[in-house]
Amino acid sequence: MIQNYGFIQNLLEFNNPILYQQAITFKSYQQEIMAKNRAFSIKQECNENLFEFGQQLIDFYYYEFFVNENLPNKEHKYFSSFSKIHQLRQELLNDKNLAQIAINLGLREKIKVSINNNQNSINNQKIQAQAFKAIIGAQYFDKNKDLNKLKNSIYSLYKEMINSQCNQNFPTQIIQSNPKGDFQEYLSQNPELKYQVIYETEKNILIDQPNTIHKFQLQFTNMLQPIIKQGEQKKEVEKQLYLDAIKQIKNQNKQFINETQGINNSKLPGQIRNNLQFDTQLQEIDSILMQISNQNFQNQKARQT
């Protein structure tokens, strides 16, 4: 297993220090403090809800990690089925390993289990693991409930743990992207672009190959050449389809800008020409309003004198 977890030390960095204190404070300590200071009405939050929530986040990111790697895949050496991924989860994310992460991050010396810091409790693997889970739960709230902001650190941890356990080299940088979502968002802002996607499957006659080929074709109406992608992995083929579509649109826009520089507005396509005319009209209206405002000011000034 990994001996040094310094690469996720940023998990202990909080914008809100109160959340950090809550994450390392256990219910037993909370009860002792409140009982001792009952006359002062001291409120001390504990991590009971945070470590339960942190466990759910740890599991969520674990399975999302594999989905984003297009796994399981029956051709993969290690992760040919979800049962393999489930089994690895039991081996990697048990209390023993999470406790070791907590120790490496220095949490054992910081957690608050009792006022006297009972050593048996501090050295308990379950307590240490719960402290790490609580840190993950607290980080979610510290990052304004943004799952993506927490993702990079968690993914880095999983990548190193899996590489160490399985000698499986995942990419050194995990780049999260949603080409289809980016493509659809762009088109929602440019409704003049119409398109159609055709999806087909066909049998692969090659021996010792998957028997299904996935074929996508994306065609814009009255614009650009059709984009055709095919392959054995449906998700990967669809992803590449939209990546190429975005690239083609950008290239088309760049070419259009180069062609329209220095030409008369009357030669521009209707939508763009209308936008330019609308901007010009707004400028003219702003100018007229400014003139009226200045005239009213002068009239008011003249009446006062």
mmCIF file of N, CA, C and O in Angstrom, residues 189-230:
data_model
loop_
_atom_site.group_PDB
_atom_site.id
_atom_site.type_symbol
_atom_site.label_atom_id
_atom_site.label_comp_id
_atom_site.label_asym_id
_atom_site.label_seq_id
_atom_site.Cartn_x
_atom_site.Cartn_y
_atom_site.Cartn_z
ATOM 1 N N GLN A 189 -27.501 27.858 -27.259
ATOM 2 C CA GLN A 189 -27.220 29.282 -27.407
ATOM 3 C C GLN A 189 -27.163 29.711 -28.873
ATOM 4 O O GLN A 189 -27.061 30.901 -29.163
ATOM 5 N N ASN A 190 -27.181 28.732 -29.746
ATOM 6 C CA ASN A 190 -27.137 29.007 -31.195
ATOM 7 C C ASN A 190 -28.225 28.187 -31.886
ATOM 8 O O ASN A 190 -27.924 27.221 -32.609
ATOM 9 N N PRO A 191 -29.489 28.538 -31.659
ATOM 10 C CA PRO A 191 -30.599 27.720 -32.162
ATOM 11 C C PRO A 191 -30.674 27.632 -33.682
ATOM 12 O O PRO A 191 -31.398 26.798 -34.213
ATOM 13 N N GLU A 192 -29.931 28.509 -34.385
ATOM 14 C CA GLU A 192 -29.970 28.442 -35.850
ATOM 15 C C GLU A 192 -29.267 27.187 -36.378
ATOM 16 O O GLU A 192 -29.460 26.783 -37.528
ATOM 17 N N LEU A 193 -28.464 26.544 -35.535
ATOM 18 C CA LEU A 193 -27.780 25.320 -35.938
ATOM 19 C C LEU A 193 -28.686 24.116 -35.666
ATOM 20 O O LEU A 193 -29.030 23.831 -34.526
ATOM 21 N N LYS A 194 -29.061 23.430 -36.720
ATOM 22 C CA LYS A 194 -29.900 22.241 -36.612
ATOM 23 C C LYS A 194 -29.064 21.011 -36.965
ATOM 24 O O LYS A 194 -28.206 21.073 -37.848
ATOM 25 N N TYR A 195 -29.354 19.906 -36.278
ATOM 26 C CA TYR A 195 -28.568 18.705 -36.547
ATOM 27 C C TYR A 195 -29.404 17.451 -36.323
ATOM 28 O O TYR A 195 -30.471 17.489 -35.708
ATOM 29 N N GLN A 196 -28.888 16.357 -36.819
ATOM 30 C CA GLN A 196 -29.537 15.056 -36.639
ATOM 31 C C GLN A 196 -28.464 14.009 -36.369
ATOM 32 O O GLN A 196 -27.395 14.016 -36.984
ATOM 33 N N VAL A 197 -28.731 13.124 -35.408
ATOM 34 C CA VAL A 197 -27.810 12.039 -35.093
ATOM 35 C C VAL A 197 -28.456 10.707 -35.460
ATOM 36 O O VAL A 197 -29.589 10.428 -35.070
ATOM 37 N N ILE A 198 -27.746 9.915 -36.211
ATOM 38 C CA ILE A 198 -28.219 8.582 -36.597
ATOM 39 C C ILE A 198 -27.318 7.550 -35.925
ATOM 40 O O ILE A 198 -26.086 7.618 -36.037
ATOM 41 N N TYR A 199 -27.930 6.617 -35.236
ATOM 42 C CA TYR A 199 -27.178 5.570 -34.545
ATOM 43 C C TYR A 199 -27.581 4.209 -35.099
ATOM 44 O O TYR A 199 -28.762 3.885 -35.212
ATOM 45 N N GLU A 200 -26.586 3.401 -35.440
ATOM 46 C CA GLU A 200 -26.833 2.070 -35.988
ATOM 47 C C GLU A 200 -25.849 1.076 -35.373
ATOM 48 O O GLU A 200 -24.765 1.453 -34.904
ATOM 49 N N THR A 201 -26.231 -0.177 -35.380
ATOM 50 C CA THR A 201 -25.312 -1.246 -34.981
ATOM 51 C C THR A 201 -25.237 -2.256 -36.113
ATOM 52 O O THR A 201 -26.188 -2.421 -36.886
ATOM 53 N N GLU A 202 -24.106 -2.894 -36.207
ATOM 54 C CA GLU A 202 -23.949 -3.929 -37.228
ATOM 55 C C GLU A 202 -23.038 -5.024 -36.688
ATOM 56 O O GLU A 202 -22.264 -4.816 -35.755
ATOM 57 N N LYS A 203 -23.145 -6.190 -37.261
ATOM 58 C CA LYS A 203 -22.355 -7.329 -36.824
ATOM 59 C C LYS A 203 -20.916 -7.205 -37.330
ATOM 60 O O LYS A 203 -20.680 -6.788 -38.455
ATOM 61 N N ASN A 204 -20.001 -7.572 -36.448
ATOM 62 C CA ASN A 204 -18.591 -7.586 -36.825
ATOM 63 C C ASN A 204 -18.228 -9.003 -37.227
ATOM 64 O O ASN A 204 -18.304 -9.934 -36.438
ATOM 65 N N ILE A 205 -17.795 -9.151 -38.458
ATOM 66 C CA ILE A 205 -17.505 -10.499 -38.976
ATOM 67 C C ILE A 205 -16.086 -10.948 -38.653
ATOM 68 O O ILE A 205 -15.700 -12.072 -38.955
ATOM 69 N N LEU A 206 -15.299 -10.070 -38.045
ATOM 70 C CA LEU A 206 -13.932 -10.444 -37.709
ATOM 71 C C LEU A 206 -13.925 -11.468 -36.582
ATOM 72 O O LEU A 206 -14.699 -11.388 -35.630
ATOM 73 N N ILE A 207 -13.033 -12.400 -36.667
ATOM 74 C CA ILE A 207 -12.937 -13.456 -35.662
ATOM 75 C C ILE A 207 -12.295 -12.896 -34.394
ATOM 76 O O ILE A 207 -11.407 -12.058 -34.447
ATOM 77 N N ASP A 208 -12.732 -13.418 -33.247
ATOM 78 C CA ASP A 208 -12.178 -13.038 -31.942
ATOM 79 C C ASP A 208 -12.347 -11.562 -31.631
ATOM 80 O O ASP A 208 -11.532 -10.974 -30.924
ATOM 81 N N GLN A 209 -13.369 -10.954 -32.187
ATOM 82 C CA GLN A 209 -13.673 -9.566 -31.894
ATOM 83 C C GLN A 209 -15.109 -9.472 -31.376
ATOM 84 O O GLN A 209 -15.927 -10.347 -31.652
ATOM 85 N N PRO A 210 -15.426 -8.432 -30.592
ATOM 86 C CA PRO A 210 -16.825 -8.248 -30.182
ATOM 87 C C PRO A 210 -17.734 -8.241 -31.404
ATOM 88 O O PRO A 210 -17.364 -7.724 -32.457
ATOM 89 N N ASN A 211 -18.904 -8.837 -31.272
ATOM 90 C CA ASN A 211 -19.749 -9.040 -32.444
ATOM 91 C C ASN A 211 -20.630 -7.846 -32.787
ATOM 92 O O ASN A 211 -21.463 -7.933 -33.680
ATOM 93 N N THR A 212 -20.472 -6.730 -32.081
ATOM 94 C CA THR A 212 -21.295 -5.559 -32.375
ATOM 95 C C THR A 212 -20.414 -4.336 -32.601
ATOM 96 O O THR A 212 -19.525 -4.044 -31.808
ATOM 97 N N ILE A 213 -20.679 -3.639 -33.712
ATOM 98 C CA ILE A 213 -20.011 -2.379 -33.998
ATOM 99 C C ILE A 213 -21.041 -1.256 -33.866
ATOM 100 O O ILE A 213 -22.135 -1.341 -34.424
ATOM 101 N N HIS A 214 -20.701 -0.226 -33.108
ATOM 102 C CA HIS A 214 -21.590 0.915 -32.909
ATOM 103 C C HIS A 214 -21.188 2.028 -33.864
ATOM 104 O O HIS A 214 -20.025 2.420 -33.912
ATOM 105 N N LYS A 215 -22.166 2.527 -34.607
ATOM 106 C CA LYS A 215 -21.885 3.543 -35.629
ATOM 107 C C LYS A 215 -22.777 4.760 -35.405
ATOM 108 O O LYS A 215 -23.994 4.657 -35.315
ATOM 109 N N PHE A 216 -22.139 5.928 -35.296
ATOM 110 C CA PHE A 216 -22.849 7.194 -35.126
ATOM 111 C C PHE A 216 -22.565 8.094 -36.330
ATOM 112 O O PHE A 216 -21.444 8.147 -36.829
ATOM 113 N N GLN A 217 -23.600 8.813 -36.748
ATOM 114 C CA GLN A 217 -23.431 9.833 -37.796
ATOM 115 C C GLN A 217 -24.161 11.098 -37.369
ATOM 116 O O GLN A 217 -25.342 11.062 -37.046
ATOM 117 N N LEU A 218 -23.438 12.196 -37.336
ATOM 118 C CA LEU A 218 -24.015 13.482 -36.971
ATOM 119 C C LEU A 218 -23.972 14.389 -38.192
ATOM 120 O O LEU A 218 -22.915 14.617 -38.774
ATOM 121 N N GLN A 219 -25.148 14.903 -38.574
ATOM 122 C CA GLN A 219 -25.257 15.737 -39.773
ATOM 123 C C GLN A 219 -25.916 17.067 -39.425
ATOM 124 O O GLN A 219 -27.009 17.097 -38.860
ATOM 125 N N PHE A 220 -25.230 18.165 -39.729
ATOM 126 C CA PHE A 220 -25.818 19.491 -39.590
ATOM 127 C C PHE A 220 -26.631 19.821 -40.830
ATOM 128 O O PHE A 220 -26.286 19.411 -41.943
ATOM 129 N N THR A 221 -27.694 20.577 -40.627
ATOM 130 C CA THR A 221 -28.529 21.002 -41.742
ATOM 131 C C THR A 221 -27.865 22.175 -42.464
ATOM 132 O O THR A 221 -27.597 23.203 -41.858
ATOM 133 N N ASN A 222 -27.614 21.990 -43.764
ATOM 134 C CA ASN A 222 -27.033 23.041 -44.619
ATOM 135 C C ASN A 222 -25.723 23.583 -44.068
ATOM 136 O O ASN A 222 -25.400 24.763 -44.232
ATOM 137 N N MET A 223 -24.951 22.732 -43.398
ATOM 138 C CA MET A 223 -23.697 23.217 -42.842
ATOM 139 C C MET A 223 -22.772 22.052 -42.534
ATOM 140 O O MET A 223 -23.197 21.043 -41.983
ATOM 141 N N LEU A 224 -21.529 22.197 -42.915
ATOM 142 C CA LEU A 224 -20.476 21.253 -42.564
ATOM 143 C C LEU A 224 -20.689 19.866 -43.179
ATOM 144 O O LEU A 224 -21.747 19.530 -43.682
ATOM 145 N N GLN A 225 -19.649 19.067 -43.103
ATOM 146 C CA GLN A 225 -19.705 17.698 -43.580
ATOM 147 C C GLN A 225 -20.205 16.783 -42.466
ATOM 148 O O GLN A 225 -20.030 17.081 -41.284
ATOM 149 N N PRO A 226 -20.846 15.684 -42.805
ATOM 150 C CA PRO A 226 -21.297 14.765 -41.759
ATOM 151 C C PRO A 226 -20.116 14.179 -40.997
ATOM 152 O O PRO A 226 -19.041 13.966 -41.556
ATOM 153 N N ILE A 227 -20.326 13.931 -39.720
ATOM 154 C CA ILE A 227 -19.293 13.328 -38.880
ATOM 155 C C ILE A 227 -19.695 11.887 -38.626
ATOM 156 O O ILE A 227 -20.794 11.613 -38.142
ATOM 157 N N ILE A 228 -18.823 10.965 -38.937
ATOM 158 C CA ILE A 228 -19.118 9.541 -38.801
ATOM 159 C C ILE A 228 -18.067 8.904 -37.899
ATOM 160 O O ILE A 228 -16.870 9.049 -38.127
ATOM 161 N N LYS A 229 -18.528 8.238 -36.854
ATOM 162 C CA LYS A 229 -17.638 7.540 -35.938
ATOM 163 C C LYS A 229 -18.181 6.149 -35.674
ATOM 164 O O LYS A 229 -19.388 5.959 -35.561
ATOM 165 N N GLN A 230 -17.284 5.181 -35.553
ATOM 166 C CA GLN A 230 -17.727 3.832 -35.241
ATOM 167 C C GLN A 230 -16.660 3.101 -34.428
ATOM 168 O O GLN A 230 -15.477 3.452 -34.475
#
